[in-house]
mmCIF file of C-alpha atoms in Angstrom:
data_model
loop_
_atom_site.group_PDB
_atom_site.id
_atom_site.type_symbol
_atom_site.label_atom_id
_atom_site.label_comp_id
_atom_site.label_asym_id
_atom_site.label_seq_id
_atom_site.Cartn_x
_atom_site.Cartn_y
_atom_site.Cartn_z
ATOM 1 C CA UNK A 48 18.397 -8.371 -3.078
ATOM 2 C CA UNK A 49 19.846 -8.388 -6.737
ATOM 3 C CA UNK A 50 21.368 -5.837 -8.211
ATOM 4 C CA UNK A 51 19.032 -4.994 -10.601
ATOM 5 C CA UNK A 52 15.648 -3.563 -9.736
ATOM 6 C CA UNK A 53 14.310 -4.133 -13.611
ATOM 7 C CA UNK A 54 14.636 -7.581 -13.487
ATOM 8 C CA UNK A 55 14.186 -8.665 -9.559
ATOM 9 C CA UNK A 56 11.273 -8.134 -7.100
ATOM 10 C CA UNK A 57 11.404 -5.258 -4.263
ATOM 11 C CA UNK A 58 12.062 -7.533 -1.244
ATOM 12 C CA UNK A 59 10.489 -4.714 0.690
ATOM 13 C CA UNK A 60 7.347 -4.082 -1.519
ATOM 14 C CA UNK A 61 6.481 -8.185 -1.350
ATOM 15 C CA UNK A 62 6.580 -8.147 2.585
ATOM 16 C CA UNK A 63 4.234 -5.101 2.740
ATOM 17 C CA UNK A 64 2.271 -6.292 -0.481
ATOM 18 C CA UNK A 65 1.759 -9.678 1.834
ATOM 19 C CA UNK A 66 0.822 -7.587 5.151
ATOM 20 C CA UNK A 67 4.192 -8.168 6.919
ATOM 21 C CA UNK A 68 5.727 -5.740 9.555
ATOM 22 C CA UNK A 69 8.681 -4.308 8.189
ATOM 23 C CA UNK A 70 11.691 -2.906 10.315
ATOM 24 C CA UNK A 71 14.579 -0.154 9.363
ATOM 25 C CA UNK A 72 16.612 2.684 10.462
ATOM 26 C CA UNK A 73 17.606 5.873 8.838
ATOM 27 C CA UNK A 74 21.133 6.757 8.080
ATOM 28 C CA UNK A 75 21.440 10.463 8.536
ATOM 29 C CA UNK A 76 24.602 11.928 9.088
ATOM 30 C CA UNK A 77 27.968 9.180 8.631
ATOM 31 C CA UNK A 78 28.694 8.052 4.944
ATOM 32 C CA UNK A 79 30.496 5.491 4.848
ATOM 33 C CA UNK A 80 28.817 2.366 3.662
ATOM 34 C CA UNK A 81 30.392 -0.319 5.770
ATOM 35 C CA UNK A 82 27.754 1.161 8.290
ATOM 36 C CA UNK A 83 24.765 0.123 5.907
ATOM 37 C CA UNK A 84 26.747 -3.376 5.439
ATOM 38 C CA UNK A 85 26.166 -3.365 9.473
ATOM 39 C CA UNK A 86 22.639 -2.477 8.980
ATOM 40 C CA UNK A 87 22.654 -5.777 6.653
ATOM 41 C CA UNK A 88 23.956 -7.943 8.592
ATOM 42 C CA UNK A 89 21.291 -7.325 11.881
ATOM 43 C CA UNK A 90 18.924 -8.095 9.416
ATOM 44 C CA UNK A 91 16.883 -4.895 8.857
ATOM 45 C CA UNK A 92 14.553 -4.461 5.912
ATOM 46 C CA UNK A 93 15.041 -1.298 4.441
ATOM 47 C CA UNK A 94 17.402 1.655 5.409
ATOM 48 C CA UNK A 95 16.022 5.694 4.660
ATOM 49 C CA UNK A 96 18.693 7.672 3.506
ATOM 50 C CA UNK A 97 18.508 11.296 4.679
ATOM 51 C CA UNK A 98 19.665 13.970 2.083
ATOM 52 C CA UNK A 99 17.887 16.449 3.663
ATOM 53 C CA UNK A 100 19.413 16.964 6.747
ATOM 54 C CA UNK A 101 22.723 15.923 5.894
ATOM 55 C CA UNK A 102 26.282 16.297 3.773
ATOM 56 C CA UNK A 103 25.259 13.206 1.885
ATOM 57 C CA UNK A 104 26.590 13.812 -1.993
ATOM 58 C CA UNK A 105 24.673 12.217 -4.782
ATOM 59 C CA UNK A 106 28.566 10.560 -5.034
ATOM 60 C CA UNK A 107 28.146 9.238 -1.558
ATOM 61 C CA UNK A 108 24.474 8.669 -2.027
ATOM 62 C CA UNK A 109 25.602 5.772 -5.232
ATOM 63 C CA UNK A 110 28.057 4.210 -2.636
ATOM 64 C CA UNK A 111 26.096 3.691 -0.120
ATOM 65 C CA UNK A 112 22.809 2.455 -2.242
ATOM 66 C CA UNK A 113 25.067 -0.196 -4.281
ATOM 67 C CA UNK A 114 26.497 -1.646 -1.151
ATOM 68 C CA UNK A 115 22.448 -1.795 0.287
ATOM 69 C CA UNK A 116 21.273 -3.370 -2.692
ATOM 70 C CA UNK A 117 24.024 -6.172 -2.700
ATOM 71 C CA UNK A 118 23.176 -6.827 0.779
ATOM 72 C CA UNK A 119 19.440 -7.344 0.520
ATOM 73 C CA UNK A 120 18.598 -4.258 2.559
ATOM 74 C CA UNK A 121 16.239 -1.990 0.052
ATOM 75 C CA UNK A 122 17.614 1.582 0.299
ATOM 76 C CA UNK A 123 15.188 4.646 0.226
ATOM 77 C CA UNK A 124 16.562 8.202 -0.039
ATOM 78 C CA UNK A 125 14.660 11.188 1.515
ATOM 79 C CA UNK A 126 16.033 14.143 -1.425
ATOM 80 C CA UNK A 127 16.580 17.755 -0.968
ATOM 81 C CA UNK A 128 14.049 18.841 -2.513
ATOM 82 C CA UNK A 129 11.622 16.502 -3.947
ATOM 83 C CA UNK A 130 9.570 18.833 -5.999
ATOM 84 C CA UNK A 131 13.040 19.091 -8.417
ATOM 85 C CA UNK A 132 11.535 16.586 -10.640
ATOM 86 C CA UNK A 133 14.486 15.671 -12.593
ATOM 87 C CA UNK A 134 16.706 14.937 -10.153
ATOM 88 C CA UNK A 135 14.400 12.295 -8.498
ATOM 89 C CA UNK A 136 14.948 10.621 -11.680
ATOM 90 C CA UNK A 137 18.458 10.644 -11.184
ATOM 91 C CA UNK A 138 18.435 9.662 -7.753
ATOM 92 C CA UNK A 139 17.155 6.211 -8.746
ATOM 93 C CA UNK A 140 19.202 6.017 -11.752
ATOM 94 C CA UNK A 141 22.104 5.981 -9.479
ATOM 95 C CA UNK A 142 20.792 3.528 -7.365
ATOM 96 C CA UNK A 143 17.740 4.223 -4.790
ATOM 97 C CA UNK A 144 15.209 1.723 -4.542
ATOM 98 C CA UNK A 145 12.319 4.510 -3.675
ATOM 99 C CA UNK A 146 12.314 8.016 -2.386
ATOM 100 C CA UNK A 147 10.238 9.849 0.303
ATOM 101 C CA UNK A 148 8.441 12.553 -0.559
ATOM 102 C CA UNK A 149 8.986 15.318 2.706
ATOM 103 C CA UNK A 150 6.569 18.081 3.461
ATOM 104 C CA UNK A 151 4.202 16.494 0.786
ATOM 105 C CA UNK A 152 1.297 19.225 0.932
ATOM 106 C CA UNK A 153 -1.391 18.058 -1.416
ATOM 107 C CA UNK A 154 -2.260 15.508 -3.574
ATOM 108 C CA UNK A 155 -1.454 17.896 -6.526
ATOM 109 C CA UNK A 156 2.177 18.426 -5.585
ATOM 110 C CA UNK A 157 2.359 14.529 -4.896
ATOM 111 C CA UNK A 158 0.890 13.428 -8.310
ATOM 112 C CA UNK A 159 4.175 15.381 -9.961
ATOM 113 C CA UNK A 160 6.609 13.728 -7.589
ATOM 114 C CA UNK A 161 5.220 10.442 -8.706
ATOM 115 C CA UNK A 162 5.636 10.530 -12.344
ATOM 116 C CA UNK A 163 8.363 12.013 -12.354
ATOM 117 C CA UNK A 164 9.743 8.460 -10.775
ATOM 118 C CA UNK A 165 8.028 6.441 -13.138
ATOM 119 C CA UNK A 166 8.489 5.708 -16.928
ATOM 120 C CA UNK A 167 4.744 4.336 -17.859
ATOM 121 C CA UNK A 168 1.235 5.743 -17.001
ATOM 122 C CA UNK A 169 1.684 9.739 -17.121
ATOM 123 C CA UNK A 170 5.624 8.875 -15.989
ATOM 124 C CA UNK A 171 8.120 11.858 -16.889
ATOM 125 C CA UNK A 172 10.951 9.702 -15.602
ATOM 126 C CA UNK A 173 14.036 10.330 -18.349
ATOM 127 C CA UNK A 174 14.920 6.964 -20.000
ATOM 128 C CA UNK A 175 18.887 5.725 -20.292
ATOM 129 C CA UNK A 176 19.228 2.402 -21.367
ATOM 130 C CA UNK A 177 21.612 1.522 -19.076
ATOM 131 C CA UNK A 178 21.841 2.636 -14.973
ATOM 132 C CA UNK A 179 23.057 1.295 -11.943
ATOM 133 C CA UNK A 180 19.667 1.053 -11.152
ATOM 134 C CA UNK A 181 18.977 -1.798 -13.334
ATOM 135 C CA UNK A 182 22.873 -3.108 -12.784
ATOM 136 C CA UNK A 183 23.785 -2.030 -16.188
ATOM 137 C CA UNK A 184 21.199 -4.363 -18.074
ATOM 138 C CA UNK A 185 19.634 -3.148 -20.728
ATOM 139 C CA UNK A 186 16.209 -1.303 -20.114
ATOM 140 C CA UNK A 187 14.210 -2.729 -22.557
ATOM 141 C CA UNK A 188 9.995 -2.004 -22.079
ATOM 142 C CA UNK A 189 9.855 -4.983 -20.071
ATOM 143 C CA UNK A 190 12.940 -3.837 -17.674
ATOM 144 C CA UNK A 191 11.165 -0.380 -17.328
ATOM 145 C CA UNK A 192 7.904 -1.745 -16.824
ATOM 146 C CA UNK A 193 9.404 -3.967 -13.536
ATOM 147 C CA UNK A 194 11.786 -0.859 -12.626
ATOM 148 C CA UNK A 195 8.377 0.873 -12.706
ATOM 149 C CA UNK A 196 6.150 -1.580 -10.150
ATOM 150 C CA UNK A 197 9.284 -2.391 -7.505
ATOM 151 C CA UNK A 198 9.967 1.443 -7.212
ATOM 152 C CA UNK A 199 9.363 2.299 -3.516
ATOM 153 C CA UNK A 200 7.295 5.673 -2.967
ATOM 154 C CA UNK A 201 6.985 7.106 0.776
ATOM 155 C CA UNK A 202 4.904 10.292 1.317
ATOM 156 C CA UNK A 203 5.615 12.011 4.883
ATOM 157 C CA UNK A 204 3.296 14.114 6.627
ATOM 158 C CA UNK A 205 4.526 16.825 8.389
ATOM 159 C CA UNK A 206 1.621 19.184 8.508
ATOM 160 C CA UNK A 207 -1.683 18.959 10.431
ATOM 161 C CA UNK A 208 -3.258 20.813 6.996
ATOM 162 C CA UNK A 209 -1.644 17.796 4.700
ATOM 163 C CA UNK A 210 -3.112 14.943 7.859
ATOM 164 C CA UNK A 211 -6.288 16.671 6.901
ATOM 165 C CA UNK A 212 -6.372 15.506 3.051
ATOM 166 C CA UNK A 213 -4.475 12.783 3.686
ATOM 167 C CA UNK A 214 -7.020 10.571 1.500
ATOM 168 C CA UNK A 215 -6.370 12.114 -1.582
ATOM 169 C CA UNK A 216 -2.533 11.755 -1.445
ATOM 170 C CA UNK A 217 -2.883 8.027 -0.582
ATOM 171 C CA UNK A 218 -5.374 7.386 -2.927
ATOM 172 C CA UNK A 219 -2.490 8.029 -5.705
ATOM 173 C CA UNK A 220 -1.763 5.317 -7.475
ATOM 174 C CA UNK A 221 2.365 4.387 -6.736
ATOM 175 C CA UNK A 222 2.286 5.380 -2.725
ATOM 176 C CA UNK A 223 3.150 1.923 -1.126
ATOM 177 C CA UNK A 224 4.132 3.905 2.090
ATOM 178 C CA UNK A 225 3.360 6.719 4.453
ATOM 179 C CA UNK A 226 5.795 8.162 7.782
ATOM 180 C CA UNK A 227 4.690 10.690 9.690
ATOM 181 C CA UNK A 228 7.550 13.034 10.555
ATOM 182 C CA UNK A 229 6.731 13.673 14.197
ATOM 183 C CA UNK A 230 9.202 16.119 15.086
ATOM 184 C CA UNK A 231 7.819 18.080 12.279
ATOM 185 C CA UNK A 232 4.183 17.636 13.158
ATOM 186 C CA UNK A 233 4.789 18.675 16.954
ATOM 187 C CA UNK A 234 6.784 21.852 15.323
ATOM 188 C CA UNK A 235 3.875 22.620 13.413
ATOM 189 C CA UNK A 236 1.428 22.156 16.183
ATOM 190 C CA UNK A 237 2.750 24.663 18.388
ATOM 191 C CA UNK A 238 4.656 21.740 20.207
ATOM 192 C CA UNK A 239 8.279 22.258 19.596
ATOM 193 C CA UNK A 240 10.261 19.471 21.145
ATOM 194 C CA UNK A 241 6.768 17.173 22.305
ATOM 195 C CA UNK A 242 6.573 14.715 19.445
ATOM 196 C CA UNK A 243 5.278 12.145 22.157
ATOM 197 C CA UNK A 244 2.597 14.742 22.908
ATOM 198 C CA UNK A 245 -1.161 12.717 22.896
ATOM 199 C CA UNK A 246 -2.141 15.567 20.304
ATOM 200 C CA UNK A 247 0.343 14.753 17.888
ATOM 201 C CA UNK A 248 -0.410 10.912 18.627
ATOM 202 C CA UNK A 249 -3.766 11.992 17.622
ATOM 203 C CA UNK A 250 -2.914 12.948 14.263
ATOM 204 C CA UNK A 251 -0.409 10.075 13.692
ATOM 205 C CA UNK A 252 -3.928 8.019 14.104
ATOM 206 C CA UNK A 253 -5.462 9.937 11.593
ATOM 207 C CA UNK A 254 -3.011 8.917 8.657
ATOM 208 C CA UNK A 255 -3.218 5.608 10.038
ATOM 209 C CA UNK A 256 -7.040 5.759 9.737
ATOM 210 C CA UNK A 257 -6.361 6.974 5.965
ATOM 211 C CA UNK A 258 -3.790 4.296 4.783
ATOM 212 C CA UNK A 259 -6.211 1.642 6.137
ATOM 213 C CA UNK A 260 -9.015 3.142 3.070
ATOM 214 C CA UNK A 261 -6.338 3.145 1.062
ATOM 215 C CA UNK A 262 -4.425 -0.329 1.248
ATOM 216 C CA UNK A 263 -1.464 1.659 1.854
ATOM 217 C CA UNK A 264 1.467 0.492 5.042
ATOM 218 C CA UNK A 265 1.730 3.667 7.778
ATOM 219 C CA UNK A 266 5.146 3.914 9.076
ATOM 220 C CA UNK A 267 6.338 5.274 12.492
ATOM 221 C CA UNK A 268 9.968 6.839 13.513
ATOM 222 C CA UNK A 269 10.294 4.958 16.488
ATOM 223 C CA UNK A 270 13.393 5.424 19.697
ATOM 224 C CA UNK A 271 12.923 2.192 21.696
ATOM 225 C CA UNK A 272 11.432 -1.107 21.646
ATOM 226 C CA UNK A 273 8.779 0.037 24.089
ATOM 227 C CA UNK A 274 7.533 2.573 21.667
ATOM 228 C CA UNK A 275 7.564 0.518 18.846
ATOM 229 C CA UNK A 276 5.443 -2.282 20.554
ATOM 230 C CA UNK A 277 2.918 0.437 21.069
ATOM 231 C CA UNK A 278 2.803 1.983 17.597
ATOM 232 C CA UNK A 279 2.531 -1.659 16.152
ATOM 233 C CA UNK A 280 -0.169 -2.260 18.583
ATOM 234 C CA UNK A 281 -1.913 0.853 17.225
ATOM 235 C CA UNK A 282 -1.497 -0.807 13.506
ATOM 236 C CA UNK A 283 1.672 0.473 12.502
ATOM 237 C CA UNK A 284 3.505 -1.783 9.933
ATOM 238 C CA UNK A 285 6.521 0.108 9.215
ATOM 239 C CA UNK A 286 8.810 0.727 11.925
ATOM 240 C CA UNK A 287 11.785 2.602 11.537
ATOM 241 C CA UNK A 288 14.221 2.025 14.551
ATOM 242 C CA UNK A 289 16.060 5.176 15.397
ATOM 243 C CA UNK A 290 19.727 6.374 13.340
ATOM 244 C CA UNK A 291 22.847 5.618 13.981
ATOM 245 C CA UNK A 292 24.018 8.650 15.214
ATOM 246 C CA UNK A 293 21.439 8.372 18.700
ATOM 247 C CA UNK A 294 22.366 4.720 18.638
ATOM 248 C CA UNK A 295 26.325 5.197 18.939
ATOM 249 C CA UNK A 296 26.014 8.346 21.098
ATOM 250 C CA UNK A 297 23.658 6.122 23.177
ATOM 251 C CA UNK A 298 25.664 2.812 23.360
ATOM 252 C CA UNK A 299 29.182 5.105 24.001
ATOM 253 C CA UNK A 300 27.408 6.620 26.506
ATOM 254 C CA UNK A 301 25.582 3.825 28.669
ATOM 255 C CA UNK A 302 29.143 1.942 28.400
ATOM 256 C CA UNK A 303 31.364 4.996 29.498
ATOM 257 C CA UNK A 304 29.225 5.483 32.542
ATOM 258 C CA UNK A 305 29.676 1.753 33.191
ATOM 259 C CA UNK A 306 32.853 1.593 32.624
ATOM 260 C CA UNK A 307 33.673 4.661 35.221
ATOM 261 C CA UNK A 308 31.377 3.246 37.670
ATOM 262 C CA UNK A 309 33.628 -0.030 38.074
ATOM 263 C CA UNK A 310 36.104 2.904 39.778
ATOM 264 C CA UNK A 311 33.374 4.218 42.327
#
């Protein structure tokens, strides 16, 4: 993927504009970005950057989205708080491809969050003729325009009352993705610590249901293979492969007890 995002096409969007699966991880706690030039190099699509749950610095955030973006792996950040509309702004002006919109509640609330990533139709993005974001070209109407239509937007639903109105948030125009947050959901449902619970599976089926009205891609946190063949049999499209702090605590693990096996 090119530098720029005003002048080159979203990898990401074009697979999911073209019906393709899509496959990526979330980076939520380590900040270096050799680990997203790892995520490159197995060949992943797109990598979610948590700022939510994490120490990750709008300083850390511009490393890590640069080194992304060089690599060909589309970088999406999941802010603070998204409903602080100038800083979304900012967080693609220093280099996220898209951002995901957590705890989205209505399709009010949503509507705000989405101009205030774009520059054209009702956009309240801030204009600076020069970001990272477009790799330091100028932003002419043109530039803005393509900055505009390869700009990533992800609502998550996290809420059985949000599952329920689901239609109207997806009918937005700009939402090329939804997640549901499962953990979240479960939480919400009374189910603390069940995410695989068949209720909450229920729900996931609904937003599923809702992007298929709405030509938009439903996404799935998945922890295994196994789980991820069944979500994609269940028309998932965007599958997001665990984090890397499960996968190292889960590879040091399995090879530890290996290794002090070869002693028994």
């Amino acid at each position: 993927m090119k530098f720029s995002l005003a002048s080159t096409d979203n990898p990401l969007l074009r697979k999911l504009r073209s019906g393709e699966l899509v496959v990526g991880t979330w980076v939520s706690a380590l900040r270096d970005p050799l680990l997203v030039r790892l995520v490159a190099w197995a060949g992943f699509d797109y990598v979610f950057i948590d700022m939510e749950h994490s120490g990750i610095t709008e300083s850390t955030l511009m490393d890590l989205c640069l080194v992304a973006r060089e690599c060909g792996v589309t970088p999406i950040v999941r802010p603070v708080n998204p409903n602080s509309l100038a800083r979304n702004g900012r967080l693609l002006d220093i280099g996220a491809a898209g951002l995901i919109i957590p705890h989205v509640e209505n399709a009010s609330q949503a509507r705000e969050i989405i101009a205030s990533t774009k520059f054209f139709d009702g956009g309240t993005r801030g204009y600076c003729s020069k970001t990272l974001n477009s790799g330091f070209e100028r932003n002419d109407a043109a530039a803005l325009r393509h900055t505009d239509e390869n700009t990533v937007l992800v609502a998550q639903f996290e809420d059985p009352a949000t599952i329920a109105v689901a239609d109207s948030i997806l009918s937005l125009p700009g939402v090329s993705m939804a997640i549901v947050g499962r953990g979240d959901l479960a939480h919400g449902m009374g189910l603390s610590g069940k995410p695989q619970d068949e209720r909450v599976a229920a729900e996931v089926e609904k937003v599923i249901a809702s992007c298929r009205r709405n030509n938009v891609a439903p996404g799935l946190l998945v922890g295994g293979v196994d789980e991820a063949r069944e979500w994609i049999a269940r028309g998932m499209r965007c599958i997001t492969y665990s984090n890397e702090v499960n996968l190292l605590q889960n590879a040091y693990a399995s090879a530890l007890k290996d290794i002090r096996a070869c002693a028994k």
